[in-house]
mmCIF file of C-alpha atoms in Angstrom:
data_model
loop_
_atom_site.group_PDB
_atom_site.id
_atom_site.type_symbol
_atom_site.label_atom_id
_atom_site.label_comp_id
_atom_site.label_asym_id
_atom_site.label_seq_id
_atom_site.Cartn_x
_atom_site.Cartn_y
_atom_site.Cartn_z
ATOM 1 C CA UNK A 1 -8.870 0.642 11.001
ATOM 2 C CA UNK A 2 -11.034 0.969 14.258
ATOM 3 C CA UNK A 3 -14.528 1.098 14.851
ATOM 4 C CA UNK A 4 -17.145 1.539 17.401
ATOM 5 C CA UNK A 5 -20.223 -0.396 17.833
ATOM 6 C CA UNK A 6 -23.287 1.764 18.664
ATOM 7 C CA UNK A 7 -26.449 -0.497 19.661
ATOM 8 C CA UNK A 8 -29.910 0.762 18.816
ATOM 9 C CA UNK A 9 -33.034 -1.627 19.235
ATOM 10 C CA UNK A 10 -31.848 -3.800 16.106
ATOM 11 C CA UNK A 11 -30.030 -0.663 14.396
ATOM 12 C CA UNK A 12 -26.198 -1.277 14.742
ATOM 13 C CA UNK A 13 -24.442 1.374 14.035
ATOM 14 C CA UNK A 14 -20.337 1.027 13.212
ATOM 15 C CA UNK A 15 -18.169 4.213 13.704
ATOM 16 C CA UNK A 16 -15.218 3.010 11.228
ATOM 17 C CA UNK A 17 -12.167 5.610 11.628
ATOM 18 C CA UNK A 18 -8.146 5.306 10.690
ATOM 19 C CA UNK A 19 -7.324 3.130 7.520
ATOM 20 C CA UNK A 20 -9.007 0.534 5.856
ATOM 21 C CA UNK A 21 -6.820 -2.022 3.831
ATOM 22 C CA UNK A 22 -5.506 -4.902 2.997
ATOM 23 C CA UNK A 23 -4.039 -5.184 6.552
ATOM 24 C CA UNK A 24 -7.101 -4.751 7.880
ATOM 25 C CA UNK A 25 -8.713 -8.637 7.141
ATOM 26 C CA UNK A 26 -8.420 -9.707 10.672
ATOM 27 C CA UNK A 27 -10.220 -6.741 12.227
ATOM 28 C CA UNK A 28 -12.912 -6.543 9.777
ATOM 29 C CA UNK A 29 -13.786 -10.379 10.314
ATOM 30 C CA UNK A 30 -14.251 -9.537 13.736
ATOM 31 C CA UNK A 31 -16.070 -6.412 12.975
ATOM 32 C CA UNK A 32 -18.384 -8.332 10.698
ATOM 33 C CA UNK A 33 -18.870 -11.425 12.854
ATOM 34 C CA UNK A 34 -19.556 -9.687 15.956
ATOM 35 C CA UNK A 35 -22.615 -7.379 14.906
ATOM 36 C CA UNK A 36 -24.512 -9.774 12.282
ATOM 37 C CA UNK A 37 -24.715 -11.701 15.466
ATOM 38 C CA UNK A 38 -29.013 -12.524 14.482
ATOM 39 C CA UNK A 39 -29.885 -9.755 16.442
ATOM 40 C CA UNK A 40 -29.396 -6.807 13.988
ATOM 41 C CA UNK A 41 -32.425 -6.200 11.401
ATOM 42 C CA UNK A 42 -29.987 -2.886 10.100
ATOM 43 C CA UNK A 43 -26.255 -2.336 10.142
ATOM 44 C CA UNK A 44 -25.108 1.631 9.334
ATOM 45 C CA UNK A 45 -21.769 1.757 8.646
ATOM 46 C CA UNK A 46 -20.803 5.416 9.268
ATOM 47 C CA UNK A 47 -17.395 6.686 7.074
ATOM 48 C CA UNK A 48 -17.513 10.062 8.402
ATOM 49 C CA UNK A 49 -14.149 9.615 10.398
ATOM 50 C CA UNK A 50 -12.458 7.277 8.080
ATOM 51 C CA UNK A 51 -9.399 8.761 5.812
ATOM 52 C CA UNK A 52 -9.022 6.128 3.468
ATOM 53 C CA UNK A 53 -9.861 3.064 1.955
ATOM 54 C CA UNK A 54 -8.086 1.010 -0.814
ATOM 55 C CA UNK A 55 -9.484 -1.818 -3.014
ATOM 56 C CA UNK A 56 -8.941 -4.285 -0.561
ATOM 57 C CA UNK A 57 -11.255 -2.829 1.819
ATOM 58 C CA UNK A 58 -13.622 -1.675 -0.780
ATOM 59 C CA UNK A 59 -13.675 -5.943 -1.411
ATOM 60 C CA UNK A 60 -14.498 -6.623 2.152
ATOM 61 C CA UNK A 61 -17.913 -4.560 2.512
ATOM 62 C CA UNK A 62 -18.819 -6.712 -0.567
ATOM 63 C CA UNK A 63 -18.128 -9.639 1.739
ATOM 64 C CA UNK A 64 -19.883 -7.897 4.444
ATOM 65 C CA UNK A 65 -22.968 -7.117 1.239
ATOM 66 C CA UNK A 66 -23.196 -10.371 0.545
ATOM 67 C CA UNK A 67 -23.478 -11.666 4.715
ATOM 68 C CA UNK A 68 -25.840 -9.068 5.341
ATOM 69 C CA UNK A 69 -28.001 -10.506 2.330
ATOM 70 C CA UNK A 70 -27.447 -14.186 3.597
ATOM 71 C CA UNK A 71 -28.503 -13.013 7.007
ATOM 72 C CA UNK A 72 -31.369 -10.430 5.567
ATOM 73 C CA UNK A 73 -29.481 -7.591 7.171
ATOM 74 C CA UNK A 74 -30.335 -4.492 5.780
ATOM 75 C CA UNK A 75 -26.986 -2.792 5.362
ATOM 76 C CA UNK A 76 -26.150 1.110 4.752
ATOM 77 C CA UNK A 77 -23.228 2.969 4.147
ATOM 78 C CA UNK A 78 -23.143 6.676 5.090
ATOM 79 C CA UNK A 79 -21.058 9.662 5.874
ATOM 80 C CA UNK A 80 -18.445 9.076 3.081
ATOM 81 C CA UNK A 81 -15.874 11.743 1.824
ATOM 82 C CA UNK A 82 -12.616 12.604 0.558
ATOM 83 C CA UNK A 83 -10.442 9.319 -0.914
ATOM 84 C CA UNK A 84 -13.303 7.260 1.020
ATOM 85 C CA UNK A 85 -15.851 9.037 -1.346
ATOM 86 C CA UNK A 86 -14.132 8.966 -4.436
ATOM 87 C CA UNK A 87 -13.380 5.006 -4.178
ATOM 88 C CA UNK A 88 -16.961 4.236 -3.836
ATOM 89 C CA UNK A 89 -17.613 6.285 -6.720
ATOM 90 C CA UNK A 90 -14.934 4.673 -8.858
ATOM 91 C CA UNK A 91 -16.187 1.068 -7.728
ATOM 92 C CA UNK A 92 -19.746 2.428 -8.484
ATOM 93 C CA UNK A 93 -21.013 1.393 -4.822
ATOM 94 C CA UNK A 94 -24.155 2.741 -5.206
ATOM 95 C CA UNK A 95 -25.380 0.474 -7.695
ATOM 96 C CA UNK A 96 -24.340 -2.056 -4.889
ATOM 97 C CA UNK A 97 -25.129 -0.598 -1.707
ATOM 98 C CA UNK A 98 -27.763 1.631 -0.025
ATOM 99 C CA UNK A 99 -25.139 4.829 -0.029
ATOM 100 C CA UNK A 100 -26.029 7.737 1.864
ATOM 101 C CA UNK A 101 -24.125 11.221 2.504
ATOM 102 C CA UNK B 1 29.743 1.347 -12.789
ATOM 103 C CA UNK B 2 30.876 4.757 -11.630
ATOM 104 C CA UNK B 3 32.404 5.488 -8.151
ATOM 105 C CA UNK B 4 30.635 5.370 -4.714
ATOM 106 C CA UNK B 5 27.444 7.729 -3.430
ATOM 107 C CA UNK B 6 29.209 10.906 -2.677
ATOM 108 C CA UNK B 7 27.636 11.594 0.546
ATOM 109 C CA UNK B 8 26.275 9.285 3.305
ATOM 110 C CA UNK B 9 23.875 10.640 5.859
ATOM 111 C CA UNK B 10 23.339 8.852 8.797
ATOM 112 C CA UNK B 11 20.679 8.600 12.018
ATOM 113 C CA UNK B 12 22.070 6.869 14.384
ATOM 114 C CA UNK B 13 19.654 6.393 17.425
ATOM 115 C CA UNK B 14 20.725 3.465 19.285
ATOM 116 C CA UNK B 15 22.742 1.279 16.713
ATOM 117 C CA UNK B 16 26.157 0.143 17.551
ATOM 118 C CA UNK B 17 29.040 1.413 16.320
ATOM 119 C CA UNK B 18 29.862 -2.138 14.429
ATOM 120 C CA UNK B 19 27.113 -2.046 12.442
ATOM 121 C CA UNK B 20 27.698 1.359 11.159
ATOM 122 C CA UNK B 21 31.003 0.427 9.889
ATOM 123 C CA UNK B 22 29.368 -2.703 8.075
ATOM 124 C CA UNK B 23 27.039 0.061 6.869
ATOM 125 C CA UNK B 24 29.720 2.304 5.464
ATOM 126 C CA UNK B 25 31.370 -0.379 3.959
ATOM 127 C CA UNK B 26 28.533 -1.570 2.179
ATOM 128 C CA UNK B 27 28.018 1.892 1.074
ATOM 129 C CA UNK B 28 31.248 2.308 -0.284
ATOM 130 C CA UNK B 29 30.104 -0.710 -2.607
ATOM 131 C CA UNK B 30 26.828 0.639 -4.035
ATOM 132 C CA UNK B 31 26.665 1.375 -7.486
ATOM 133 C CA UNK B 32 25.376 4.870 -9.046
ATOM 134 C CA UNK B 33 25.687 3.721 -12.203
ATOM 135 C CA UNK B 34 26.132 6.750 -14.694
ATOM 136 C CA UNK B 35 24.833 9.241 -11.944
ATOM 137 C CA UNK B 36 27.078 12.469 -12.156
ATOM 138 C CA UNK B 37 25.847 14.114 -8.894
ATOM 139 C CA UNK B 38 26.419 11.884 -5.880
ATOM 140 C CA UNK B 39 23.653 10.242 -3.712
ATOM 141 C CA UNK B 40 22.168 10.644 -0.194
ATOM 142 C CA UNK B 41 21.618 7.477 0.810
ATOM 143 C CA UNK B 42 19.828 6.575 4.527
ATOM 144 C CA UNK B 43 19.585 3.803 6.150
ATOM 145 C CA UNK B 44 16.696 2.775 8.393
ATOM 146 C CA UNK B 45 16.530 -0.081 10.710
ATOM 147 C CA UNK B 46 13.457 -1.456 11.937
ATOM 148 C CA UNK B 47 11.315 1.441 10.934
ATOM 149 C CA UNK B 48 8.017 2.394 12.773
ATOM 150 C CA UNK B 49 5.739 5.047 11.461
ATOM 151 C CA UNK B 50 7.551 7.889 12.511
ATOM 152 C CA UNK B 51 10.830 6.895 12.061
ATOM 153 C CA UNK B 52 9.472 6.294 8.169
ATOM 154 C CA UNK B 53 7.795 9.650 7.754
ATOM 155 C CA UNK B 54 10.499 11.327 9.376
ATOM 156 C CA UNK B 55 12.997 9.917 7.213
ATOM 157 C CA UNK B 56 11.353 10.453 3.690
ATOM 158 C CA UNK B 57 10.324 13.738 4.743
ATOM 159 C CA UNK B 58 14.323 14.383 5.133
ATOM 160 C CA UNK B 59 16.623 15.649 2.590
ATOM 161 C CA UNK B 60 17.936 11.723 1.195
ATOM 162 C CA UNK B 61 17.330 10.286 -2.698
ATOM 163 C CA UNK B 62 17.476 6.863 -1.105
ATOM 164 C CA UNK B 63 16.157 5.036 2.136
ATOM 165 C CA UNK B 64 16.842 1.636 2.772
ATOM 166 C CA UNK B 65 15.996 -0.470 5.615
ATOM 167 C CA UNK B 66 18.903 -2.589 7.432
ATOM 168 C CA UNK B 67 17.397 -6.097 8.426
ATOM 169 C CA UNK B 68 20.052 -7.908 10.287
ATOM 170 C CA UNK B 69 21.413 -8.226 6.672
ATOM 171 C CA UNK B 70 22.505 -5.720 3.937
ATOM 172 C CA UNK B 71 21.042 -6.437 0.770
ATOM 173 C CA UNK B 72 23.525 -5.826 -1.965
ATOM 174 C CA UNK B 73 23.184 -3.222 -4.965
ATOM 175 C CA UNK B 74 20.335 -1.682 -4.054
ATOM 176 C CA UNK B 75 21.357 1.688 -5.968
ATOM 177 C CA UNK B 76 21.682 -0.125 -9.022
ATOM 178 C CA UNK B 77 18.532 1.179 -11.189
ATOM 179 C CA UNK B 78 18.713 4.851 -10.262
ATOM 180 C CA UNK B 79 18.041 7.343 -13.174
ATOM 181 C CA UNK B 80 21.058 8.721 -15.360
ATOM 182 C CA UNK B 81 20.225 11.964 -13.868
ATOM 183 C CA UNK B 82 17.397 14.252 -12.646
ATOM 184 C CA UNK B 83 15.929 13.939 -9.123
ATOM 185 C CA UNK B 84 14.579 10.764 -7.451
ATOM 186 C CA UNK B 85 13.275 9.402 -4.299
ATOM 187 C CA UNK B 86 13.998 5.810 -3.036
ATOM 188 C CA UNK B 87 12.612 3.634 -0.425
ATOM 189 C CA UNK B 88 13.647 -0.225 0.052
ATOM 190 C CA UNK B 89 11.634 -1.977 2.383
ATOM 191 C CA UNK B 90 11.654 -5.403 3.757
ATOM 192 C CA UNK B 91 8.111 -7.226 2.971
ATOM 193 C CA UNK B 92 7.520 -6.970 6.893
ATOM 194 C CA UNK B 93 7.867 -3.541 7.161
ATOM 195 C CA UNK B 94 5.619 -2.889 3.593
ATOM 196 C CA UNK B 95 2.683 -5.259 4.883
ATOM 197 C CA UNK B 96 2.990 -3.497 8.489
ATOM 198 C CA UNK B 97 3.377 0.538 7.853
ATOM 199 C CA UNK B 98 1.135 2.986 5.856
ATOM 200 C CA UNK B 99 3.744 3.313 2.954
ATOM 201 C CA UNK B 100 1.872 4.806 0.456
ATOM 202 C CA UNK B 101 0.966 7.628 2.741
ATOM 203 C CA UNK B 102 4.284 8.405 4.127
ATOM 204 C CA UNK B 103 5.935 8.208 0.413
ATOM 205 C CA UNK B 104 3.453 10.596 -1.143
ATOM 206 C CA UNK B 105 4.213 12.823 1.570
ATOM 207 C CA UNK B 106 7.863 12.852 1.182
ATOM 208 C CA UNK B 107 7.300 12.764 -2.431
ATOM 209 C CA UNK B 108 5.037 15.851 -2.324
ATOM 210 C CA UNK B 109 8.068 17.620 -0.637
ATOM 211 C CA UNK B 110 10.190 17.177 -2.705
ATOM 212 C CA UNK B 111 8.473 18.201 -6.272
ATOM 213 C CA UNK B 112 5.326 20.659 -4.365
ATOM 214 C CA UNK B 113 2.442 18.704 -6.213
ATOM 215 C CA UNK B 114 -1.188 19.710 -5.400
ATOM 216 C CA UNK B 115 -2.719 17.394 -2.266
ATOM 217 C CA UNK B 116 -5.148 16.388 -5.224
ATOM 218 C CA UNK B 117 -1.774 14.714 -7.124
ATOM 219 C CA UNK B 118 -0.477 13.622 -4.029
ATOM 220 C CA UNK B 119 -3.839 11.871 -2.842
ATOM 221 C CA UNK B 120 -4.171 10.237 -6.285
ATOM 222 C CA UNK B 121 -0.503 9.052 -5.650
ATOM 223 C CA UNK B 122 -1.397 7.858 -2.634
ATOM 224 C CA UNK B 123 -4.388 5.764 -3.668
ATOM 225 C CA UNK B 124 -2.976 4.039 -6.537
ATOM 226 C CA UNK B 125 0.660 3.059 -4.722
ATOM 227 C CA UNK B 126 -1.340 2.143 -2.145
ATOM 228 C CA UNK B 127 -2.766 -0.749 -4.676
ATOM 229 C CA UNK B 128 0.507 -1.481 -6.237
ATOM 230 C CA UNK B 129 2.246 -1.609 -2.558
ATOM 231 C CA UNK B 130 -0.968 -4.389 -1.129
ATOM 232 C CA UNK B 131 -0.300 -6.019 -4.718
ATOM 233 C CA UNK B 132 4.271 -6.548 -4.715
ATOM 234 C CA UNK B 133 3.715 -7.809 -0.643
ATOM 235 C CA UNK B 134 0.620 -9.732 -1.109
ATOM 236 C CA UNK B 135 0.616 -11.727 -4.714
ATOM 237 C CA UNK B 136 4.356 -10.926 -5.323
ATOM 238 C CA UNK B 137 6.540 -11.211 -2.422
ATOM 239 C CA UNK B 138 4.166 -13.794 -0.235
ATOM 240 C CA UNK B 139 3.176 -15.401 -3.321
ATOM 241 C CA UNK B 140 -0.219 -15.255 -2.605
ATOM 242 C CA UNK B 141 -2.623 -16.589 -5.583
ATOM 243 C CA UNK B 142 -6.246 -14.529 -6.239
ATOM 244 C CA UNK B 143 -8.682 -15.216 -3.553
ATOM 245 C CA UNK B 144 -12.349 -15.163 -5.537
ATOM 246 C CA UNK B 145 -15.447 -15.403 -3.858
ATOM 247 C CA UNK B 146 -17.216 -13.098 -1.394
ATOM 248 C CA UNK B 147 -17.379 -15.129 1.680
ATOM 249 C CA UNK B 148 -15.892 -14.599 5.407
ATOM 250 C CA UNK B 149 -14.403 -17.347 4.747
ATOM 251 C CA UNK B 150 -12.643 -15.965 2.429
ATOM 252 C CA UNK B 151 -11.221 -13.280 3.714
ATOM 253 C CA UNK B 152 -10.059 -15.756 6.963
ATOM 254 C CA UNK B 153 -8.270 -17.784 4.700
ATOM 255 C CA UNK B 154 -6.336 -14.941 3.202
ATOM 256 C CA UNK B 155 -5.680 -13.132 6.350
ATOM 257 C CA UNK B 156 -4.487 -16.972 7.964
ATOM 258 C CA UNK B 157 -2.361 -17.891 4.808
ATOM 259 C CA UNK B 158 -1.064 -13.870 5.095
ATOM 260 C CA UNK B 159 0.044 -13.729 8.633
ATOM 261 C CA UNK B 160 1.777 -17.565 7.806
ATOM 262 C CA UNK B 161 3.561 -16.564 4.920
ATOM 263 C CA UNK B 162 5.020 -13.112 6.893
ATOM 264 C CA UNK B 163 5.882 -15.750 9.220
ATOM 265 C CA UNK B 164 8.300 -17.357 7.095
ATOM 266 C CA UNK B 165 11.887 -15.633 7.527
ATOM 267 C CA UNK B 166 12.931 -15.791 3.637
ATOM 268 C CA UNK B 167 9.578 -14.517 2.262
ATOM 269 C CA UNK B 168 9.103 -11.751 5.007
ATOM 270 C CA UNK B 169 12.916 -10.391 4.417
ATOM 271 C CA UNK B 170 11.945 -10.160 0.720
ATOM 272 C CA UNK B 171 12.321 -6.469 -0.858
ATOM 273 C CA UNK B 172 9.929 -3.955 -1.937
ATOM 274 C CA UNK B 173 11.740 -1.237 -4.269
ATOM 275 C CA UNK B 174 9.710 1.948 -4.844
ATOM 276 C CA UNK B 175 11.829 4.629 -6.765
ATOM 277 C CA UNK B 176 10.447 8.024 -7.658
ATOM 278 C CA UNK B 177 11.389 10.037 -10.296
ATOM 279 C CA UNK B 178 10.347 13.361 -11.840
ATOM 280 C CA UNK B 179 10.503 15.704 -14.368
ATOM 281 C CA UNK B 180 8.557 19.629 -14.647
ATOM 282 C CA UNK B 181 5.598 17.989 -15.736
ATOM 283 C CA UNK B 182 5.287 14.134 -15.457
ATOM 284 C CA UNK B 183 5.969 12.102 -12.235
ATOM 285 C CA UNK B 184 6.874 7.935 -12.592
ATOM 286 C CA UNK B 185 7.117 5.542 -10.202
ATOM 287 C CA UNK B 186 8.198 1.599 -10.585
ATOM 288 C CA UNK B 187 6.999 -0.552 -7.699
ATOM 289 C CA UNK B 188 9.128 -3.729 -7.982
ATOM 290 C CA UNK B 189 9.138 -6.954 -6.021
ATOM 291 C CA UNK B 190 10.752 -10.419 -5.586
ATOM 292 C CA UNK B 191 7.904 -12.446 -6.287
ATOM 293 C CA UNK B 192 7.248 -14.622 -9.242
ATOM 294 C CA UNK B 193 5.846 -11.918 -11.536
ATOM 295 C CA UNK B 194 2.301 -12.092 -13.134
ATOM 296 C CA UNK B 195 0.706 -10.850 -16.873
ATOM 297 C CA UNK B 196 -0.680 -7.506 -16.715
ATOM 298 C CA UNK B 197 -2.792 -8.904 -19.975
ATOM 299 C CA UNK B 198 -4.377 -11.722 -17.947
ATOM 300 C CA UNK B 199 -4.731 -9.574 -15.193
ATOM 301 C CA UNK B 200 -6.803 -6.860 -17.015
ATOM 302 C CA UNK B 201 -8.851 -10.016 -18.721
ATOM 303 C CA UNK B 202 -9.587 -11.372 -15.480
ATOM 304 C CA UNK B 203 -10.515 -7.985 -13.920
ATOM 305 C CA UNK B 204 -12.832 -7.436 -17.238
ATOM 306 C CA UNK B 205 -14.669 -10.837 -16.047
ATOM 307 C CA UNK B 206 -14.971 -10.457 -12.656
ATOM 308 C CA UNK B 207 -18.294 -9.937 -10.988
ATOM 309 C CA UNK B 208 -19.329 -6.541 -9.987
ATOM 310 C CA UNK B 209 -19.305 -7.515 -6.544
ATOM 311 C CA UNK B 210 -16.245 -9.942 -6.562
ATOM 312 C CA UNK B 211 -14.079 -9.859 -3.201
ATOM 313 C CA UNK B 212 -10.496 -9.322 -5.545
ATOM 314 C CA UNK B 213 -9.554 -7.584 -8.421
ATOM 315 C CA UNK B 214 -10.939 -4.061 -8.257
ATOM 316 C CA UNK B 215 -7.065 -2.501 -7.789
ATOM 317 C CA UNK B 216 -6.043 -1.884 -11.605
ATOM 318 C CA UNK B 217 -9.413 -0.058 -12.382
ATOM 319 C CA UNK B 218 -8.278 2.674 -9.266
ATOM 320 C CA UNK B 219 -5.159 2.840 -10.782
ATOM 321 C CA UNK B 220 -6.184 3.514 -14.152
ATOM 322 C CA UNK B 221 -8.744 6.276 -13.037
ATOM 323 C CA UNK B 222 -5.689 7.897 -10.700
ATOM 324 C CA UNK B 223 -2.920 7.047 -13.146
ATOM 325 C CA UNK B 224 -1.867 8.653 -16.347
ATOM 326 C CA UNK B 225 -0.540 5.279 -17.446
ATOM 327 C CA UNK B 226 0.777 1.836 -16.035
ATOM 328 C CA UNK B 227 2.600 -1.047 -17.334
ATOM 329 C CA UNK B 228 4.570 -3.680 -16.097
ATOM 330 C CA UNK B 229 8.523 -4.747 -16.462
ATOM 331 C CA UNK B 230 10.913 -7.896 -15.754
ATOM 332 C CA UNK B 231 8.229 -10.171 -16.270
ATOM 333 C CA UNK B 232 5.886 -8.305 -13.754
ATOM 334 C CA UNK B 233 7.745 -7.905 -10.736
ATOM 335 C CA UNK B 234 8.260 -4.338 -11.395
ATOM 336 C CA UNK B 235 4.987 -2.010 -11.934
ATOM 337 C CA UNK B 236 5.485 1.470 -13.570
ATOM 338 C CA UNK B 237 3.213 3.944 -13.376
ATOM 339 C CA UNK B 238 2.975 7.822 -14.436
ATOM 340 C CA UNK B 239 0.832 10.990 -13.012
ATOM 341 C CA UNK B 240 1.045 14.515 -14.251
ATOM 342 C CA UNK B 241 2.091 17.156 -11.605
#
C-alpha cells in the first residue's frame, strides 16, 4: 500500500493506492500515527486508486475507527470500487463508517 | 509410486550449473503418484514479482521455489488425473509477494474463467494465503482488540518470527485443480493446524468491529464451499467457473 497525505485546514485527506493487507501493518501504523497527530478535526480516506483490500486491512481501519473516536476525529471513507467496494459491503462498513462514493 | 515427471522445464537465469544437476536429481525422485500423463515441473529460486507471474503464467502444472535446500516430495498429492496448477512457496516468499494475485492470474489462463471468478479467487486465497503464513506457518495466535497497539505487536512478533530461519523456510502448498464446471483449491501449511468449528464459533462472537476474524465470512460469500483437512493445515475450498 502507499498513500499520500493531502493537508487542508484540519481536513486530512489520505490518497491510499496499491494493496492493502496483511503485509501492510507497519505502513498503516505509520499512516495512522502520523495524521491523528491532534491537529486533524477530519480524516478522508480516499479508495479511488486502491485495487484491493483483504480482511486484514479491512481490520486495520477499524483500528484506525476506533483512534479516530478516542481522538474525536471525524473519519470518512470515500471513493471505493471494484474488490475495495465489494469488501466493505461484505463487512457491512457502512453501518461502521461514514462511507461515501 | 509411479515413475518420474516426464518432462522438466527449466529457467535458468544466473544459477550455476551444480545446482541444476542437484535439481535434476531431485527431480528424478519426485513422485506422480498414479498420474498417467507426465508433469511440468519448474523450479524458481528466490522469486520476485515478476519472476512469479511470469512463471505461473507459463505452460508448467508445478512451480516450486529452490531455497538453498530442496524440499523432498513435493509432487506427492497431485490429482489421479485431470489438469492442475501448483505453486510451493517458502513462508518468506508467501508473506513478501502478492500470491493470490499472480495465482489467479495463471490460474485464469489456464481454465479462461470470467475476471468476476478470477477476482473472487483472488479475494478469498488471498485470506487463506495471510491465514497458512500468519497463524499456521509463524504460529501466530489471534490478536483481539482494536488498538495500535495491536496491530504493532503483530507486525513486531511478524517480522521476528520471519526472522527465524526454520519458521521462514516453512512451505506453503497451493494446488489447483479443475474440472468443466467446478474449480478446488487446498491451501496447506506446516503450522500446528487449528478447528475450523472453533474458528467459525469465535468468528460468530466476535464484535462487529473486532481487529481479527473477518476472513472466513469473505470466503464464504466468494466460495462455493470450504473445509479443512490434516487437522487444519490444509484448507480446501471450491468456486464454480
Amino acid at each position: 500500500m502507499d498513500y499520500r497525505r493531502v493537508n487542508s485546514g484540519d481536513v486530512v485527506e489520505l490518497r491510499l493506492s496499491g494493496r492493502f493487507t496483511f503485509q501492510d501493518n507497519g505502513k498503516f501504523r505509520e499512516m495512522t500515527t502520523e495524521c491523528m497527530d491532534g491537529k486533524a478535526k477530519r480524516i478522508v480516506m480516499d479508495f479511488g486508486q486502491m485495487e484491493f483490500i483483504d480482511s486484514a486491512g479491512l481490520g486495520m481501519l477499524l483500528v484506525a475507527r476506533s483512534l479516530a473516536q478516542e481522538k474525536n476525529v471525524d473519519l470518512t471513507l470515500s471513493g471505493a470500487k471494484g474488490q475495495v467496494e465489494r469488501m466493505f459491503s461484505i463487512s457491512k462498513f457502512s453501518t461502521l463508517f461514514n462511507v461515501v462514493s | 509410486m509411479g515413475a518420474a515427471p516426464a518432462t522438466a522445464k527449466f529457467w535458468c537465469d544466473g544459477i550455476p550449473v551444480g545446482h541444476i544437476v542437484a535439481w535434476c536429481e531431485w527431480i528424478a525422485r519426485q513422485p506422480v503418484g498414479n498420474r498417467r500423463e507426465g508433469v511440468r515441473l519448474a523450479l524458481i529460486d528466490r522469486p520476485d514479482e515478476e519472476s512469479l507471474r511470469r512463471m505461473l503464467l507459463a505452460p508448467v502444472d508445478a512451480i516450486v521455489e529452490v531455497d538453498g535446500t530442496l524440499p523432498e516430495r513435493e509432487t506427492r498429492e497431485l490429482p489421479d488425473d485431470g489438469a492442475f496448477c501448483l505453486l510451493s512457496l517458502t513462508t518468506t516468499s508467501a508473506y513478501r509477494l502478492f500470491v493470490a494475485r499472480a495465482f489467479s492470474l495463471g490460474l485464469a489462463q489456464r481454465t479462461e474463467i470470467s475476471n468476476t471468478v478470477r477476482a473472487n479467487i483472488e479475494t478469498a486465497l488471498q485470506e487463506v494465503i495471510a491465514n497458512a503464513v500468519i497463524h499456521g506457518n509463524l504460529g501466530i495466535a489471534m490478536t483481539p482488540g482494536t488498538s495500535i497497539a495491536a496491530v504493532a505487536e503483530l507486525d513486531d512478533l511478524t517480522l521476528r518470527r520471519l526472522g527465524d530461519p526454520v519458521l521462514a523456510a516453512r512451505r506453503v502448498r497451493i494446488l489447483a485443480s479443475w474440472t468443466k464446471d467446478r474449480i478446488e483449491i487446498r491451501v496447506r501449511d506446516e503450522g500446528q493446524g487449528y478447528s475450523l468449528e472453533m474458528a467459525r464459533v469465535a468468528a460468530e462472537r466476535r464484535p462487529e468491529d473486532a481487529f481479527c476474524g473477518r476472513g472466513l465470512q469473505v470466503i464464504g460469500r466468494l466460495a462455493t464451499s470450504y473445509s479443512v483437512e490434516s487437522g487444519g493445515t490444509c484448507f480446501v475450498m471450491a468456486f464454480r467457473r
